[in-house]
Coordinates of C-alpha atoms and ligand atoms in Angstrom, one line a residue:
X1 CA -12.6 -96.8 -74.4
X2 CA -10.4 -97.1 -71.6
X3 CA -9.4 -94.8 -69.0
X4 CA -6.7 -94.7 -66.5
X5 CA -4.9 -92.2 -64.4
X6 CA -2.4 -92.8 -61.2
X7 CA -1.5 -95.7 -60.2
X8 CA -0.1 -96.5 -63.7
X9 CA 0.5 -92.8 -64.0
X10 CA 4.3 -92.2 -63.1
X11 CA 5.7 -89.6 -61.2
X12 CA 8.0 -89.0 -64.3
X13 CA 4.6 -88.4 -67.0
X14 CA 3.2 -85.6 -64.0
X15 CA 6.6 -84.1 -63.8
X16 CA 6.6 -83.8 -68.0
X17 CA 3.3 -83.0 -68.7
X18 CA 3.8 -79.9 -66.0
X19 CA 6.6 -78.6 -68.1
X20 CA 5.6 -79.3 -71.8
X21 CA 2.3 -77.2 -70.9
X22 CA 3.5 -74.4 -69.0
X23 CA 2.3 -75.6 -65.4
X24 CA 5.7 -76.0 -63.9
X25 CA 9.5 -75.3 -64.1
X26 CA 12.8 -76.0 -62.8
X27 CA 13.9 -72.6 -61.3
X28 CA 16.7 -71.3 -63.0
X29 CA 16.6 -74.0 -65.3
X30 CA 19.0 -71.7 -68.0
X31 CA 21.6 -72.8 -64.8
X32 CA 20.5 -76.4 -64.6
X33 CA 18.4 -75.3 -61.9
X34 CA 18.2 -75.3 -58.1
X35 CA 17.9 -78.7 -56.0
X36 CA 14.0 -78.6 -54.1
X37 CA 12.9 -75.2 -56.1
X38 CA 10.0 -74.5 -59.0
X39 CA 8.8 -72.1 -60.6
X40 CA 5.2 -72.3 -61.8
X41 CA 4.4 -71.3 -65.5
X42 CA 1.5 -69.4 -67.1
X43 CA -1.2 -72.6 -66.3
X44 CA 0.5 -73.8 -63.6
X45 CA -0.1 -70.0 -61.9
X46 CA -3.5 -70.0 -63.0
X47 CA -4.5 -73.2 -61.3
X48 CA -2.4 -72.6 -57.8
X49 CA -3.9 -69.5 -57.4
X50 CA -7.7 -71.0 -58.2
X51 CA -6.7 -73.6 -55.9
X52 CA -5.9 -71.1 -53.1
X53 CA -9.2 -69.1 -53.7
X54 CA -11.2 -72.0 -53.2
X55 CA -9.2 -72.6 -49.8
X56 CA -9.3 -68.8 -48.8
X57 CA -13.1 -68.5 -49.7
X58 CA -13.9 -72.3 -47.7
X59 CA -12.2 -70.7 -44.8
X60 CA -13.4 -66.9 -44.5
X61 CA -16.4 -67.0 -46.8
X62 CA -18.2 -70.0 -46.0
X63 CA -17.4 -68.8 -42.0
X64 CA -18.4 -65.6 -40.4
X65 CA -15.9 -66.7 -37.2
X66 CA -13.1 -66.9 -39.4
X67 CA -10.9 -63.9 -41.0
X68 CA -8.0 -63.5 -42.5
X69 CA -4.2 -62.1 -42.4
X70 CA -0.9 -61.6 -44.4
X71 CA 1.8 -61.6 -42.2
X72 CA 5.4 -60.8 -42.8
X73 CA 7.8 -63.4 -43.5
X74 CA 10.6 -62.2 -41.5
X75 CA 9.1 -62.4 -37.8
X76 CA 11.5 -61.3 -34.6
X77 CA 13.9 -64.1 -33.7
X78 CA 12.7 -64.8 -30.4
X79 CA 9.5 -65.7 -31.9
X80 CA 11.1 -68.8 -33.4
X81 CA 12.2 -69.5 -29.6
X82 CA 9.1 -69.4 -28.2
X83 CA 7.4 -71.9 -31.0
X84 CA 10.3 -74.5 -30.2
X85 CA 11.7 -74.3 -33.7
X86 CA 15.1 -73.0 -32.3
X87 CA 15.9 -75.9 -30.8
X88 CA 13.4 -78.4 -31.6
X89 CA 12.7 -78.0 -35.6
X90 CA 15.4 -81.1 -36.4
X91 CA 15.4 -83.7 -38.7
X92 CA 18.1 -86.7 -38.2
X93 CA 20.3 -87.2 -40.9
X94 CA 22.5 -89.9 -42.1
X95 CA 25.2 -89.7 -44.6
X96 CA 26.7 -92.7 -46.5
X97 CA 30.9 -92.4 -46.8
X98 CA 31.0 -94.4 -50.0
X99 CA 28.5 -92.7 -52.2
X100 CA 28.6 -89.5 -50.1
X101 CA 24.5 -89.3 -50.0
X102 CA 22.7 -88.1 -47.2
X103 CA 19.0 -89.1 -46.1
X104 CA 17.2 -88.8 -43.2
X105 CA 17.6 -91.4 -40.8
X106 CA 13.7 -91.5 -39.9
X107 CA 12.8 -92.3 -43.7
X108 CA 15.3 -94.5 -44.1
X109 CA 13.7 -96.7 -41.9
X110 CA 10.2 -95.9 -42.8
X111 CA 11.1 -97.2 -45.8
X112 CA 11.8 -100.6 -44.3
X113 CA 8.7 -100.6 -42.7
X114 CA 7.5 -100.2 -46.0
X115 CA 8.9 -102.9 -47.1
X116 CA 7.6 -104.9 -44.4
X117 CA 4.2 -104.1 -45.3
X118 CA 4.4 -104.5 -48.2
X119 CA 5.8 -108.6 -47.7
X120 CA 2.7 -109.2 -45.8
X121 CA 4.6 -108.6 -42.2
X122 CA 2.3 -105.7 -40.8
X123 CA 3.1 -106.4 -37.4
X124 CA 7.2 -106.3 -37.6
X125 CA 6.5 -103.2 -39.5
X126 CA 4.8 -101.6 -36.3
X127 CA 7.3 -102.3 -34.4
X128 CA 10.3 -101.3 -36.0
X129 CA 8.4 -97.8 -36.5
X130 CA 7.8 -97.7 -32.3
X131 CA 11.5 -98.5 -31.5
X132 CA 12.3 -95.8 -34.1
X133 CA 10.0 -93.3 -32.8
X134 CA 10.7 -93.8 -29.0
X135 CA 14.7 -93.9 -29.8
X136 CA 14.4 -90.6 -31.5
X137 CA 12.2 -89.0 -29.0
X138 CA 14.6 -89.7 -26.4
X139 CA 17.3 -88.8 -28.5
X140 CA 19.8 -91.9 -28.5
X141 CA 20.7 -91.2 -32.3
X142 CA 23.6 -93.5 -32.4
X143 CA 20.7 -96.3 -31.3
X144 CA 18.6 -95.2 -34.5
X145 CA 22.2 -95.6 -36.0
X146 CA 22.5 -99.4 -34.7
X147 CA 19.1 -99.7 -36.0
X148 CA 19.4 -98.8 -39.6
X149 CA 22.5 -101.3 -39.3
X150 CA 21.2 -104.0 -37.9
X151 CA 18.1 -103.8 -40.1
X152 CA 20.1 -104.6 -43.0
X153 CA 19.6 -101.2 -44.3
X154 CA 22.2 -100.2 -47.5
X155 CA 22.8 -96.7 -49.5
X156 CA 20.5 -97.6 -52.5
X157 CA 23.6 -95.4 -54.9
X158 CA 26.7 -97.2 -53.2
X159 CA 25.0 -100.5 -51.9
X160 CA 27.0 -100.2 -48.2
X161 CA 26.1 -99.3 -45.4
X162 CA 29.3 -97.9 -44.4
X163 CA 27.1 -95.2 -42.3
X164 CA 28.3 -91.8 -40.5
X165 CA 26.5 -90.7 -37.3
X166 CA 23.3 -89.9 -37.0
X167 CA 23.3 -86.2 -36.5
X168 CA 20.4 -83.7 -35.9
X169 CA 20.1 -80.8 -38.5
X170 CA 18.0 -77.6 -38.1
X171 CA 15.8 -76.9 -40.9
X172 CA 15.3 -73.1 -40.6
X173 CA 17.2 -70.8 -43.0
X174 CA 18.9 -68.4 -41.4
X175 CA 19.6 -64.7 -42.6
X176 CA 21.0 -61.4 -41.7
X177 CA 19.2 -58.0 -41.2
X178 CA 20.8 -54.8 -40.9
X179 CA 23.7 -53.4 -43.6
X180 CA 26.7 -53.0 -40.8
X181 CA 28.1 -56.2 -40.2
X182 CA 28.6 -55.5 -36.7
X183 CA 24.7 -54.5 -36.3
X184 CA 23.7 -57.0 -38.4
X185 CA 21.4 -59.6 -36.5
X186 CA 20.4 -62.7 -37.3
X187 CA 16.5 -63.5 -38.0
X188 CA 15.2 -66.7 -39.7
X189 CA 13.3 -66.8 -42.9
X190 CA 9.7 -68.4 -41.5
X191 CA 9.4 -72.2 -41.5
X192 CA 5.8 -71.9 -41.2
X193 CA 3.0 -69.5 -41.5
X194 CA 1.3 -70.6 -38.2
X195 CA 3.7 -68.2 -35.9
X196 CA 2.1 -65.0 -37.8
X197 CA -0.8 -65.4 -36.5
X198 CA 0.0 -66.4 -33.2
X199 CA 1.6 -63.2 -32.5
X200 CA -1.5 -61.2 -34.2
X201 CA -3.9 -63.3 -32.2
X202 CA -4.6 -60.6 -30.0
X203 CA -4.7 -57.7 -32.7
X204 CA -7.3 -59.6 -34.1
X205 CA -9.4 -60.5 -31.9
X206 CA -9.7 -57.4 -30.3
X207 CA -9.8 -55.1 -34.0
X208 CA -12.0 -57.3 -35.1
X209 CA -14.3 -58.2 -31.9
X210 CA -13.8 -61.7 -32.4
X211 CA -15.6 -64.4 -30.1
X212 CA -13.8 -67.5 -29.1
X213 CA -14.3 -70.1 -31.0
X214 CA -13.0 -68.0 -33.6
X215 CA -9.9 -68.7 -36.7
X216 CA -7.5 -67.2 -38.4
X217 CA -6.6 -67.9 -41.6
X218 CA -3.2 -67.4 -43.7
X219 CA -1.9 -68.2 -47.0
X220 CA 1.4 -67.4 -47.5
X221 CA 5.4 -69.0 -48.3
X222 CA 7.5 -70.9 -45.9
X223 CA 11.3 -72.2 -46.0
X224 CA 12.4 -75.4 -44.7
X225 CA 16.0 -76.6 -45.6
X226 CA 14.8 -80.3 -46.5
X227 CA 17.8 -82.6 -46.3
X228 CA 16.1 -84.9 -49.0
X229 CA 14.0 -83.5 -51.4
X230 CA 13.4 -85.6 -54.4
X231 CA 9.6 -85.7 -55.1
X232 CA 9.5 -82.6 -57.5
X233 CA 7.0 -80.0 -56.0
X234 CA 6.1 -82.5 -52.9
X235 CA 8.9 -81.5 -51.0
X236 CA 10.7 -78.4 -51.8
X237 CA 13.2 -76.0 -49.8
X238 CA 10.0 -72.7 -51.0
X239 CA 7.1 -73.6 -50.9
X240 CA 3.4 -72.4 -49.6
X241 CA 0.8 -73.4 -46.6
X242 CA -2.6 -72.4 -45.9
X243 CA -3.1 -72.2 -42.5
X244 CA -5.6 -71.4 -40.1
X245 CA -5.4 -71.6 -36.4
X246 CA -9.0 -72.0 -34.8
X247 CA -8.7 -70.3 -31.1
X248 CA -11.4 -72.2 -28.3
X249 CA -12.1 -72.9 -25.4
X250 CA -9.5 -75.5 -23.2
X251 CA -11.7 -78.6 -22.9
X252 CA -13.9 -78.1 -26.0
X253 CA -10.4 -79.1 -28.2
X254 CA -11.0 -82.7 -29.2
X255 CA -14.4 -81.7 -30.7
X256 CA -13.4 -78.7 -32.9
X257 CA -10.3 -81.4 -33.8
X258 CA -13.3 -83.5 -35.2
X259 CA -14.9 -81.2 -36.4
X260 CA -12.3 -80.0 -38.7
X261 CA -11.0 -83.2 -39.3
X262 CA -14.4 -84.1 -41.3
X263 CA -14.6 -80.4 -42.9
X264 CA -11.5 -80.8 -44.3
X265 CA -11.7 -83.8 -46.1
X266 CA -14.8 -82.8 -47.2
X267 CA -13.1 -79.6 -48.9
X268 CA -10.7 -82.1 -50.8
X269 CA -13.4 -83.9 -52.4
X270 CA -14.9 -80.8 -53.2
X271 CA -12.2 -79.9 -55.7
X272 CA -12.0 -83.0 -57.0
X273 CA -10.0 -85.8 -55.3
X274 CA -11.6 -89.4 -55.2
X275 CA -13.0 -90.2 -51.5
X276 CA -10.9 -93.6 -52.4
X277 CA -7.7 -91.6 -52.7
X278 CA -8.1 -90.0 -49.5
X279 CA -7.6 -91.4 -45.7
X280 CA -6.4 -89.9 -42.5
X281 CA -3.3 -91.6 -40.6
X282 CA -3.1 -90.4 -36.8
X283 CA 0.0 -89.5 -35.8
X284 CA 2.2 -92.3 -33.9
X285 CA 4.5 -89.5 -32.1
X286 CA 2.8 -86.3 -31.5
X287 CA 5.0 -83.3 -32.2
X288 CA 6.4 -81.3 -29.1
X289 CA 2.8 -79.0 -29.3
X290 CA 0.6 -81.1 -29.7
X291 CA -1.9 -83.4 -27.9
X292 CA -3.6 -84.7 -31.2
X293 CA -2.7 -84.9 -34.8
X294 CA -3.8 -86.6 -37.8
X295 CA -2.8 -86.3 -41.7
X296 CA -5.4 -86.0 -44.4
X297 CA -2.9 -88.6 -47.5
X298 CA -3.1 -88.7 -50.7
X299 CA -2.5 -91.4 -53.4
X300 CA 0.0 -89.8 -55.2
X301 CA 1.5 -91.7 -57.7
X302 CA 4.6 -92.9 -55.2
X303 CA 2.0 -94.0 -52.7
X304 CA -0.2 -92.5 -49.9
X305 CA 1.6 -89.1 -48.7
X306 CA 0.3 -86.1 -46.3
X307 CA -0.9 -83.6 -47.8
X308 CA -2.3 -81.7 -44.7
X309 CA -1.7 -81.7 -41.3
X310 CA -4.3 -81.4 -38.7
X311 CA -3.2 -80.5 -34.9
X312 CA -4.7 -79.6 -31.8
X313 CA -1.9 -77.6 -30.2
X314 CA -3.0 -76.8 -26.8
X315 CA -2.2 -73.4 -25.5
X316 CA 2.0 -74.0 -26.0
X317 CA 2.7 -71.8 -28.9
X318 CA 0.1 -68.7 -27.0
X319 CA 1.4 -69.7 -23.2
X320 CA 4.7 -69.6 -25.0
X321 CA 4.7 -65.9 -26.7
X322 CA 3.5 -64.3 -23.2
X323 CA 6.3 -66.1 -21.3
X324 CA 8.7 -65.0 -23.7
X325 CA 7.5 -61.3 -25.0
X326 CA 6.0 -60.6 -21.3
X327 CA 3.0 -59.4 -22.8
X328 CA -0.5 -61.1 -22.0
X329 CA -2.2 -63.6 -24.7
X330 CA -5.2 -64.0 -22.8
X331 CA -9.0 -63.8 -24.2
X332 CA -11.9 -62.4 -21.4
X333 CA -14.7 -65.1 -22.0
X334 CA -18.1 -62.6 -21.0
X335 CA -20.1 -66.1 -21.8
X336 CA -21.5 -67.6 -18.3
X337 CA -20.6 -70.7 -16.9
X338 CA -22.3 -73.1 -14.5
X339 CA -22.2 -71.0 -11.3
X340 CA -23.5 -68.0 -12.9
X341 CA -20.3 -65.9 -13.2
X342 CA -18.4 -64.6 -16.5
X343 CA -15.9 -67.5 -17.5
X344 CA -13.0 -64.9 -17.4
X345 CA -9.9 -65.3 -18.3
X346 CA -7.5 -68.2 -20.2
X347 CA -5.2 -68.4 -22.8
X348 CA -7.3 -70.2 -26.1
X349 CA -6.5 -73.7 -27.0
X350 CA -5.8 -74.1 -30.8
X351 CA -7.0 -76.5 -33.4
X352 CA -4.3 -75.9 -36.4
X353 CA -5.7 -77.2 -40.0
X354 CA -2.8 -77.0 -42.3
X355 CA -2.3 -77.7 -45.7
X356 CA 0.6 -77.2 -48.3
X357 CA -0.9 -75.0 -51.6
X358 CA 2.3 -76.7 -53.9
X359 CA 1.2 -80.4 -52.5
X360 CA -2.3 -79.9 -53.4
X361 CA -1.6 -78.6 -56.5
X362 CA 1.0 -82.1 -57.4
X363 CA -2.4 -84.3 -55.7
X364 CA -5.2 -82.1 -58.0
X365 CA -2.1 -82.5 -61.2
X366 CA -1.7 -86.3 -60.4
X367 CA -5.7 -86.9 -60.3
X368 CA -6.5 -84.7 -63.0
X369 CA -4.2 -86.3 -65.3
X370 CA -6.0 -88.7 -67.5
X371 CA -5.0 -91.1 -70.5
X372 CA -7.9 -92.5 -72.6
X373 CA -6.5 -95.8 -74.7
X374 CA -8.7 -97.2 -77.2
X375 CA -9.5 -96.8 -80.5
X376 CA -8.2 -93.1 -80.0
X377 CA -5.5 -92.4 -77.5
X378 CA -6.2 -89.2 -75.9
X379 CA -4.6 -87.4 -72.9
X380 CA -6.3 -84.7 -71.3
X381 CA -6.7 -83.4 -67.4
X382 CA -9.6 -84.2 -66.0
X383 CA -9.8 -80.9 -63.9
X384 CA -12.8 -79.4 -61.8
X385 CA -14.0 -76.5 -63.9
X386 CA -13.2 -73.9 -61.1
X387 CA -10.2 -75.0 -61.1
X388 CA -8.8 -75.1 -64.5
X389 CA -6.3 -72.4 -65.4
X390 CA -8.5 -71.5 -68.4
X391 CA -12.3 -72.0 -68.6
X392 CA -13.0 -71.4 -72.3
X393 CA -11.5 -71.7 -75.9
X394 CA -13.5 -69.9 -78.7
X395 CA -12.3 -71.5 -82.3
X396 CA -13.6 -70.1 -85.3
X397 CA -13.9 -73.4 -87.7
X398 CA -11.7 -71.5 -90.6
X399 CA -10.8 -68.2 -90.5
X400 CA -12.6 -66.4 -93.6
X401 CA -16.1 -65.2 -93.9
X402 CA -16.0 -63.2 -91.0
X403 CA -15.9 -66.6 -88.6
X404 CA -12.7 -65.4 -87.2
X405 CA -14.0 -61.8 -86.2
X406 CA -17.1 -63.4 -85.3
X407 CA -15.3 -66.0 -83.0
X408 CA -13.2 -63.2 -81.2
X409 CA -16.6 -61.0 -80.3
X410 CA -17.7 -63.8 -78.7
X411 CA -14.6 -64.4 -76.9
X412 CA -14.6 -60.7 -75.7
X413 CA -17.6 -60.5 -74.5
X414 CA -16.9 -63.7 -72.0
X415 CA -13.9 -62.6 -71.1
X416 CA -15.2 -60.4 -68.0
X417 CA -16.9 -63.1 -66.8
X418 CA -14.3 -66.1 -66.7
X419 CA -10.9 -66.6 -68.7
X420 CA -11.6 -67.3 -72.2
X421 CA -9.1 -67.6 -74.6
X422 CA -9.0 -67.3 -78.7
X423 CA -7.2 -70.1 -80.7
X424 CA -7.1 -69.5 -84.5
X425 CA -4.1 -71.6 -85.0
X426 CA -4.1 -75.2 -86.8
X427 CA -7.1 -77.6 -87.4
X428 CA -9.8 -77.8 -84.9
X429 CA -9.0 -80.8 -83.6
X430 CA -5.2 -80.5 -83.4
X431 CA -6.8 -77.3 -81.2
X432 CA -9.1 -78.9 -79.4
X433 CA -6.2 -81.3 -78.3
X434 CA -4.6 -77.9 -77.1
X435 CA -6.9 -77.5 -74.4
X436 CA -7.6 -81.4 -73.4
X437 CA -4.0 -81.3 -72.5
X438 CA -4.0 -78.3 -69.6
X439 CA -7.7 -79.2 -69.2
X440 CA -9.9 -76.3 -70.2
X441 CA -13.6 -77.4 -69.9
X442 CA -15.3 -76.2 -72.4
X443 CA -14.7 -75.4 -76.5
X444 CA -16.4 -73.2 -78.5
X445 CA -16.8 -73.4 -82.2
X446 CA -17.6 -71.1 -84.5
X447 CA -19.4 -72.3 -87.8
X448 CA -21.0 -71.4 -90.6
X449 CA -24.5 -72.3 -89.1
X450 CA -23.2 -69.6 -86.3
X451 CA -22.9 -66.7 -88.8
X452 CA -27.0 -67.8 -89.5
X453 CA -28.5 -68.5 -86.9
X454 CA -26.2 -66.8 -83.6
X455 CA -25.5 -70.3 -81.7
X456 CA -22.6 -72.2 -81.4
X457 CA -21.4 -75.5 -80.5
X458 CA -19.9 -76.1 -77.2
X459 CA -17.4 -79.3 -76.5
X460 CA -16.9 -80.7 -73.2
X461 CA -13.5 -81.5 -72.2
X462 CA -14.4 -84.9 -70.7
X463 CA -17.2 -86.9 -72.8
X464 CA -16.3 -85.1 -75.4
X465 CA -19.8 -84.5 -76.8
X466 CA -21.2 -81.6 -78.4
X467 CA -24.1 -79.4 -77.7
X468 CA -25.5 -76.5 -79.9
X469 CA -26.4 -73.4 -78.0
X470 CA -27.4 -69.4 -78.2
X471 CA -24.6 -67.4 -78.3
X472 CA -26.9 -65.1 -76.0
X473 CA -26.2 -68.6 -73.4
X474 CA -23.2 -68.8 -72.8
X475 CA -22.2 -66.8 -70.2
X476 CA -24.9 -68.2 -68.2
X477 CA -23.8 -71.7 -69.0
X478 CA -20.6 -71.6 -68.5
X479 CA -20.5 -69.0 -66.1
X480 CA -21.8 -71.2 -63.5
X481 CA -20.4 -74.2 -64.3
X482 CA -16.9 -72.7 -63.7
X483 CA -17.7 -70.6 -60.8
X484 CA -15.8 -71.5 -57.0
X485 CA -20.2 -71.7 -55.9
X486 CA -19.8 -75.1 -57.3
X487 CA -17.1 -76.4 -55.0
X488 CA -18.2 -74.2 -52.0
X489 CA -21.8 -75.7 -52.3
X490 CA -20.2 -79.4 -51.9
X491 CA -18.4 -78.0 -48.4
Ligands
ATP501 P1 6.5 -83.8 -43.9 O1 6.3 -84.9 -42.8 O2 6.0 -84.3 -45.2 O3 7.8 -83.2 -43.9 P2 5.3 -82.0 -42.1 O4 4.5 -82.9 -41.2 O5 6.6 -81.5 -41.6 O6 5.4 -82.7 -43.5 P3 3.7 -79.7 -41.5 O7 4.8 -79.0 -40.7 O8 2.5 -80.3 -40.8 O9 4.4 -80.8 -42.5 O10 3.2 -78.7 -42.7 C1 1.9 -78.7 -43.1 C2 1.8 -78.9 -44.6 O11 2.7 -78.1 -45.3 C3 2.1 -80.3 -45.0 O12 1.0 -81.1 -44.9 C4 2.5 -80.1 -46.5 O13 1.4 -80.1 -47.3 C5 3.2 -78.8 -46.5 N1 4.6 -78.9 -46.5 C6 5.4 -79.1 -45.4 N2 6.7 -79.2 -45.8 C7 6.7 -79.0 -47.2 C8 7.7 -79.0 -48.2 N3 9.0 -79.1 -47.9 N4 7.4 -78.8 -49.5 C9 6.1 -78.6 -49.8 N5 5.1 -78.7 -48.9 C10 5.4 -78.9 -47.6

């Protein structure tokens, strides 16, 4: 028997095996839906949201300096100021005349670096990616314009490169508040989650006594206006971050940055992704905040791709708020320092970990997804038990003498523990195929030996054996091998 998921798994299978088995939709498909925007179905709900408690209970469970918030999305406008996003939240577009496409001018060339790399030139590949990123720094678009030209570069729909300008293009969605027209102000819907807890950094610290170092943790949707988005739930105009900004002292940044750097991939392989489908790339350009940053990437099955960003920040986005709101972000540090004397005073440094909840869930999807060939094809997902959107199937063998009422006791009384489900419907194996394919763990069949003796057999999703056990067992079985202890203990 053989087994393979990505890289022969396409894009295409993830993106039809998510809707055939309820994990996720186009939204408003009934309206041939809406470019960049999902909606995730009854599994696909299931295993975002395990996915987030696992992240939520790493972050304020496993650390009794770190604490949670929900903050609004709406936020005052001039908060949006103050973080740079206002004037500084741009991506560089490029639109083609003759097939009318856009793209953004930065991947357009990444792409050809790509390409580069991919022929064996490693070096002209650097290079091309340093001119880009010092031309766009400096802001000499129609120079990254020349560029795209003069590296051959064509609109893969029309074949020309019969290029517009390149033009910069603000991401942030824009709204009004207020029902008068004339009152009516205009506020932003957030871009990220990071600036709500910038703005509560002092509420919390001082409601909740909190020491520097100290984080704050967030989970909650943000709204970019993506000029291309074209990788189903990898890049979408919704979507959701987990975020938590860890306040310290100025000078002790680059170790926390470490720090967090290695407990953060260690949390991915926690859940389940493969340390070889995992890496860090630094950053080449730093963004406007930041005096470090690296990317934890993914295999996905269209190559390496971030899937969380890790930043030390400095003090811009807190020295930022107090310049703009006049009102002080500063922390009193009682803790001595070499001369004797209380440390006072400063605004916190930040080391930013953040990751995108939808891109996780396309990486776990993509990783899970497994196709056995052989002398019996069989696709199933491959999922961490915590993590799969249902942990238990009870199926009574047939459903007469009593092995059907029998079958949904047993399903009832597991139910409070972890989410077990009852399947009647269709030979066993047709149902055990059910579950393979949104990757429930564990079956449990109901025979005529259970109706004598009070055990049951149990099937495990991925070797497919079978054990016999008590029905008195189970919940203790199963219970912990489904339970988020498992991937907290690997953290
Ligand atoms: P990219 O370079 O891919 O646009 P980014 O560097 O702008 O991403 P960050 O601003 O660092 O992303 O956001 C942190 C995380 O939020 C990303 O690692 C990603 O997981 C997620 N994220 C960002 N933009 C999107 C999006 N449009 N759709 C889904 N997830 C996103």
């Amino acid at each position: 028997m053989s087994q393979n998921s990505a890289p022969s798994t396409t894009l295409q299978d993830i993106i039809a095996h998510a809707k055939e088995y309820g994990f996720v939709f186009p939204s408003s498909e009934i309206y041939d839906g809406l470019q960049a925007v999902y909606d995730y179905g009854q599994n696909g709900v299931e295993l975002k949201n395990n996915l987030k408690q696992a992240w939520w209970k790493a972050m304020t469970q496993l650390h009794d300096n770190i604490v949670g918030i929900d903050a609004a999305i709406f936020m005052h406008p001039l908060t949006w100021k103050a973080s740079g996003h206002v004037d500084g939240f741009n991506d560089p577009m490029i639109d083609n005349k003759d097939s009318k496409k856009r793209y953004r001018a930065d991947q357009l060339l990444e792409g050809k670096a790509e390409e580069y790399t991919n022929l064996g030139q490693p070096e002209k590949a650097q290079a091309l990616l340093t001119k880009m990123g010092a031309l766009l720094s400096a802001e000499k678009l129609d120079e990254v314009r020349q560029l795209i030209i003069d590296e051959n570069i064509v609109c893969p729909i029309s074949k020309t490169s019969n290029w517009t300008e390149v033009r910069q293009f603000n991401l942030m969605f824009s709204t009004q508040v207020g029902s008068v027209a004339e009152d009516a102000s205009n506020i932003y819907l957030r871009p990220e989650t990071a600036q709500g807890i910038f703005v509560n950094f002092l509420n919390v610290q001082k409601s909740g006594r909190m020491k520097v170092p100290f984080g704050i943790a967030q989970i909650g949707k943000a709204f970019r206006n993506e000029i291309v988005a074209r990788q189903f739930i990898f890049r979408m105009r919704e979507f959701e971050q987990m975020e938590m900004q860890f306040f310290v002292r100025p000078g002790s940044e680059m170790e926390w940055y470490e720090n967090w750097k290695a407990t953060r991939l260690k949390f991915h392989q926690a859940i389940g992704l493969p340390a070889s489908k995992l890496q860090y790339h630094d950053h080449d350009k730093l963004a406007h905040y930041a005096n470090a940053a690296v990317d934890i990437e993914f295999e996905f099955p269209f190559g390496f791709r971030e899937i969380e960003g890790i930043h030390s920040r400095t003090d811009f986005d807190l020295k930022n708020h107090q310049e703009l709101s006049k009102k002080k972000m500063q922390y009193f540090d009682p803790d001595l320092g070499e001369d004797g004397k209380a440390i006072g005073n400063y605004i916190p440094f930040v080391v930013e970990t953040s990751v995108g909840a939808d891109r996780l869930f396309l990486a776990t999807l993509c990783n899970a997804y497994t196709v056995e060939t052989g002398e019996k094809e069989r696709t199933y997902l491959k999922l961490h038990p915590a993590l799969a959107p249902i942990k238990a199937a009870v199926l009574p063998l047939v459903k007469k003498d009593g092995l059907a009422e029998k079958a949904q006791e047993i399903a009832n009384s597991l139910k409070s523990s972890f989410r077990t489900i009852y399947d009647e419907g269709g030979a066993i194996g047709k149902r055990y195929t059910r579950q393979d394919l949104i990757g429930t763990p564990f079956c449990i069949a109901v025979d005529y030996e259970t109706m004598e003796n009070g055990t049951v057999t149990i099937r495990h999703r991925d070797s497919m054996e079978q054990e016999r056990v008590a029905i008195t067992d189970l919940k203790e079985k199963i219970g912990y091998a489904v339970s988020m202890e498992r991937i907290l203990e690997e953290i």
